[in-house]
Amino acid sequence: QSVLTQPPSASGTPGQRVTFSCSGSSSNIGNRYVYWYQQLPGTAPKLLIYRNDQRPSGVPERFSGSKSGTSASLAVSGLRPEDEGDYHCAAWDDSLSAVIFGGGTRLTVL
Amino acid sequence: QVQLQESGPGLVRPWETLSLTCSVSGVSVNIGSYYWNWIRQSPEKGLEWLGYIYYSGSTTYNPSFKSRLTVSLDMSRNQFSLNLKSVTAADTAMYFCARSYSYGHFDFWGQGTLVTVSS
């Protein structure tokens, strides 16, 4: 069981807005930056959001991140079929002295 | 552009050492702005960060792997490597190398290489 908790699945229809949650504690999300990764089928993870809410160059504005207390969220608006895949959150954990990942949420675009 | 590519055997015998290399192009591993990481992924454990090496040669390892893991840097070949000792079936996973700016900020990844531990 991951230290960062993510729901195993989410779904939406094209054009909808979907939100992914990532729940942690004061030893990780509460005092550290959160990062979000998109992993499309058969590929390596790709950085979507860094430092809680910053988008790397090339990531569309319809992807946005936020953090509040010991939880973080990733929102995807204007859902597209090509968004289907796994979404992972990550953060440093001060107690474990390691980068930790959530278990990932699998997005299905109906 | 920055590219990373893992290489190494796809099959390792139990209790032997798993050795992988990450070849880096488009950027020098000898730059002080980046950390060079190993991450693995399995269906059972998901994504697990193993550790990183800095251009100075200093390393930081996940405590869960510290007793078995060595990460090294070869600046002449612009590569870095992973050695994981005494592997078991639990070490069967897709292994990725990745560049990071800081803890958790992995901006470039290799495509991954599948390693199976089996006799």
Short mmCIF file of C-alpha atoms in Angstrom, two decimals:
data_model
loop_
_atom_site.label_atom_id
_atom_site.label_comp_id
_atom_site.label_asym_id
_atom_site.label_seq_id
_atom_site.Cartn_x
_atom_site.Cartn_y
_atom_site.Cartn_z
CA GLN A 1 0.00 0.00 0.00
CA SER A 2 1.40 3.37 -1.08
CA VAL A 3 2.09 6.19 1.36
CA LEU A 4 0.38 8.54 -1.11
CA THR A 5 -3.19 7.42 -1.65
CA GLN A 6 -4.86 7.69 -5.04
CA PRO A 7 -8.18 6.22 -6.16
CA PRO A 8 -7.48 3.27 -8.48
CA SER A 9 -9.77 4.43 -11.26
CA ALA A 10 -11.57 7.39 -12.76
CA SER A 11 -13.61 7.92 -15.89
CA GLY A 12 -15.15 10.65 -17.98
CA THR A 13 -16.53 11.43 -21.38
CA PRO A 14 -14.85 13.60 -24.01
CA GLY A 15 -15.04 17.28 -23.13
CA GLN A 16 -15.67 16.66 -19.44
CA ARG A 17 -13.52 17.80 -16.51
CA VAL A 18 -11.96 15.08 -14.35
CA THR A 19 -10.14 15.49 -11.06
CA PHE A 20 -7.56 13.14 -9.54
CA SER A 21 -6.80 13.21 -5.82
CA CYS A 22 -3.60 12.35 -3.94
CA SER A 23 -3.71 12.11 -0.16
CA GLY A 24 -0.63 12.12 2.03
CA SER A 25 0.61 13.44 5.36
CA SER A 26 2.71 16.15 6.96
CA SER A 27 5.88 14.20 6.21
CA ASN A 28 5.29 14.43 2.48
CA ILE A 29 2.60 16.51 0.75
CA GLY A 30 2.08 18.71 3.80
CA ASN A 31 5.61 20.11 3.64
CA ARG A 32 6.92 19.17 0.22
CA TYR A 33 6.22 19.84 -3.42
CA VAL A 34 3.90 17.51 -5.32
CA TYR A 35 4.55 16.27 -8.83
CA TRP A 36 2.14 14.65 -11.28
CA TYR A 37 2.98 12.19 -14.05
CA GLN A 38 0.95 10.87 -16.96
CA GLN A 39 1.72 7.36 -18.17
CA LEU A 40 0.10 6.37 -21.43
CA PRO A 41 -0.12 2.64 -22.23
CA GLY A 42 3.28 1.09 -22.93
CA THR A 43 5.23 4.29 -22.31
CA ALA A 44 7.34 5.86 -19.59
CA PRO A 45 5.78 8.39 -17.21
CA LYS A 46 5.75 11.98 -18.44
CA LEU A 47 5.98 15.02 -16.16
CA LEU A 48 2.67 16.92 -16.17
CA ILE A 49 2.89 19.18 -13.12
CA TYR A 50 5.85 20.18 -10.96
CA ARG A 51 6.05 22.11 -7.68
CA ASN A 52 2.33 21.60 -6.99
CA ASP A 53 0.90 23.71 -9.80
CA GLN A 54 3.52 24.47 -12.46
CA ARG A 55 3.23 23.16 -16.01
CA PRO A 56 6.36 22.24 -17.97
CA SER A 57 6.71 23.71 -21.43
CA GLY A 58 4.54 21.80 -23.87
CA VAL A 59 1.94 20.60 -21.37
CA PRO A 60 -1.50 21.98 -22.33
CA GLU A 61 -3.26 24.46 -20.06
CA ARG A 62 -6.14 22.03 -19.61
CA PHE A 63 -3.92 20.19 -17.09
CA SER A 64 -3.75 21.97 -13.73
CA GLY A 65 -2.50 21.08 -10.26
CA SER A 66 -3.26 22.30 -6.77
CA LYS A 67 -2.38 21.48 -3.19
CA SER A 68 -4.15 22.06 0.11
CA GLY A 69 -2.76 20.80 3.40
CA THR A 70 -1.82 17.16 3.04
CA SER A 71 -3.71 16.57 -0.21
CA ALA A 72 -3.14 17.46 -3.82
CA SER A 73 -5.28 17.39 -6.94
CA LEU A 74 -4.79 17.21 -10.67
CA ALA A 75 -7.57 18.45 -12.92
CA VAL A 76 -7.95 17.68 -16.59
CA SER A 77 -10.49 19.74 -18.49
CA GLY A 78 -11.74 19.18 -22.03
CA LEU A 79 -11.10 15.46 -21.72
CA ARG A 80 -9.79 13.74 -24.86
CA PRO A 81 -9.58 10.03 -25.78
CA GLU A 82 -5.78 10.30 -25.89
CA ASP A 83 -5.76 11.26 -22.19
CA GLU A 84 -6.56 7.65 -21.31
CA GLY A 85 -3.82 6.19 -19.13
CA ASP A 86 -2.42 6.22 -15.59
CA TYR A 87 -1.84 9.33 -13.50
CA HIS A 88 0.67 9.23 -10.65
CA CYS A 89 1.47 11.71 -7.90
CA ALA A 90 4.90 11.92 -6.26
CA ALA A 91 6.59 13.76 -3.41
CA TRP A 92 9.59 13.53 -1.11
CA ASP A 93 8.85 11.93 2.25
CA ASP A 94 10.87 13.26 5.19
CA SER A 95 10.19 10.21 7.37
CA LEU A 96 11.15 7.67 4.74
CA SER A 97 13.93 9.83 3.24
CA ALA A 98 12.81 8.84 -0.22
CA VAL A 99 10.77 9.99 -3.18
CA ILE A 100 7.42 8.25 -2.97
CA PHE A 101 4.72 7.71 -5.58
CA GLY A 102 1.03 7.17 -5.27
CA GLY A 103 -0.41 3.93 -6.57
CA GLY A 104 -1.73 5.71 -9.64
CA THR A 105 -5.23 6.36 -10.98
CA ARG A 106 -6.26 4.76 -14.26
CA LEU A 107 -8.34 7.12 -16.39
CA THR A 108 -10.83 5.68 -18.82
CA VAL A 109 -12.35 7.99 -21.43
CA LEU A 110 -15.76 6.60 -22.21
CA GLN B 1 17.17 17.06 -27.30
CA VAL B 2 17.73 15.16 -24.08
CA GLN B 3 17.41 11.40 -24.40
CA LEU B 4 18.02 8.56 -21.97
CA GLN B 5 18.29 4.88 -22.92
CA GLU B 6 18.50 1.91 -20.57
CA SER B 7 20.42 -1.22 -21.49
CA GLY B 8 21.25 -4.49 -19.81
CA PRO B 9 20.19 -8.12 -19.51
CA GLY B 10 16.51 -8.88 -19.48
CA LEU B 11 16.94 -12.00 -17.34
CA VAL B 12 18.88 -12.29 -14.09
CA ARG B 13 19.26 -15.38 -11.90
CA PRO B 14 18.11 -15.20 -8.27
CA TRP B 15 20.77 -14.00 -5.81
CA GLU B 16 22.91 -12.58 -8.61
CA THR B 17 23.55 -8.90 -9.35
CA LEU B 18 21.30 -6.89 -11.65
CA SER B 19 23.38 -4.43 -13.70
CA LEU B 20 21.89 -1.75 -15.95
CA THR B 21 23.34 1.23 -17.80
CA CYS B 22 21.65 4.47 -18.80
CA SER B 23 23.15 6.21 -21.82
CA VAL B 24 22.47 9.94 -21.90
CA SER B 25 22.51 12.17 -24.98
CA GLY B 26 21.74 15.84 -25.48
CA VAL B 27 23.15 16.86 -22.09
CA SER B 28 26.29 16.12 -20.13
CA VAL B 29 25.98 14.11 -16.92
CA ASN B 30 28.83 16.33 -15.72
CA ILE B 31 26.51 19.33 -15.21
CA GLY B 32 25.72 20.32 -11.67
CA SER B 33 22.09 21.19 -12.29
CA TYR B 34 20.76 17.66 -12.50
CA TYR B 35 20.45 14.40 -10.63
CA TRP B 36 20.53 11.02 -12.41
CA ASN B 37 17.97 8.56 -11.10
CA TRP B 38 16.83 4.97 -11.24
CA ILE B 39 13.14 4.18 -10.82
CA ARG B 40 11.36 0.88 -11.25
CA GLN B 41 7.75 -0.17 -11.78
CA SER B 42 6.00 -3.43 -11.07
CA PRO B 43 2.30 -4.35 -10.94
CA GLU B 44 2.68 -5.25 -7.26
CA LYS B 45 4.51 -2.18 -5.98
CA GLY B 46 3.84 0.48 -8.63
CA LEU B 47 6.55 3.11 -9.16
CA GLU B 48 9.50 2.93 -6.75
CA TRP B 49 12.34 5.41 -6.65
CA LEU B 50 15.64 3.58 -6.11
CA GLY B 51 18.17 6.39 -5.89
CA TYR B 52 20.23 8.99 -7.70
CA ILE B 53 23.77 10.13 -8.38
CA TYR B 54 24.96 13.71 -8.73
CA TYR B 55 27.72 14.87 -11.07
CA SER B 56 30.09 15.04 -8.08
CA GLY B 57 29.61 11.32 -7.53
CA SER B 58 27.57 11.74 -4.37
CA THR B 59 24.61 9.39 -4.12
CA THR B 60 21.30 9.23 -2.31
CA TYR B 61 19.53 5.91 -2.06
CA ASN B 62 16.06 4.86 -1.01
CA PRO B 63 16.68 3.27 2.43
CA SER B 64 14.67 0.25 1.30
CA PHE B 65 17.41 -0.57 -1.23
CA LYS B 66 20.47 1.02 0.35
CA SER B 67 22.12 -2.24 1.45
CA ARG B 68 21.93 -3.73 -2.06
CA LEU B 69 22.19 -0.76 -4.39
CA THR B 70 25.09 1.01 -6.04
CA VAL B 71 24.71 3.79 -8.60
CA SER B 72 27.80 4.99 -10.43
CA LEU B 73 28.68 7.60 -13.04
CA ASP B 74 30.88 7.28 -16.15
CA MET B 75 31.48 10.81 -17.41
CA SER B 76 33.71 9.68 -20.28
CA ARG B 77 30.80 7.72 -21.75
CA ASN B 78 28.07 10.08 -20.51
CA GLN B 79 26.41 7.18 -18.74
CA PHE B 80 25.33 6.14 -15.30
CA SER B 81 24.73 2.65 -14.00
CA LEU B 82 22.80 0.62 -11.45
CA ASN B 83 23.95 -2.49 -9.61
CA LEU B 84 21.40 -4.25 -7.42
CA LYS B 85 22.78 -7.21 -5.49
CA SER B 86 21.15 -10.44 -4.35
CA VAL B 87 18.03 -10.08 -6.45
CA THR B 88 14.88 -12.11 -5.93
CA ALA B 89 11.67 -12.49 -7.88
CA ALA B 90 10.42 -9.36 -6.08
CA ASP B 91 12.97 -7.35 -8.09
CA THR B 92 11.27 -8.28 -11.38
CA ALA B 93 10.16 -4.94 -12.81
CA MET B 94 10.44 -2.37 -15.57
CA TYR B 95 13.50 -0.27 -14.76
CA PHE B 96 13.64 3.38 -15.84
CA CYS B 97 16.43 5.89 -15.71
CA ALA B 98 15.44 9.53 -15.37
CA ARG B 99 16.89 13.01 -14.98
CA SER B 100 15.68 15.22 -12.17
CA TYR B 101 16.13 18.80 -10.95
CA SER B 102 15.28 17.91 -7.40
CA TYR B 103 13.45 15.32 -5.35
CA GLY B 104 10.54 14.04 -7.43
CA HIS B 105 11.03 16.42 -10.37
CA PHE B 106 11.76 13.88 -13.13
CA ASP B 107 11.70 15.77 -16.40
CA PHE B 108 13.22 13.23 -18.80
CA TRP B 109 12.82 9.46 -18.71
CA GLY B 110 14.22 6.53 -20.61
CA GLN B 111 11.76 4.18 -22.28
CA GLY B 112 12.43 1.51 -19.65
CA THR B 113 13.84 -1.99 -19.74
CA LEU B 114 12.09 -5.06 -18.40
CA VAL B 115 14.15 -7.20 -16.04
CA THR B 116 12.92 -10.62 -14.98
CA VAL B 117 14.50 -12.47 -12.06
CA SER B 118 14.18 -16.20 -12.64
CA SER B 119 16.25 -19.35 -12.66
#
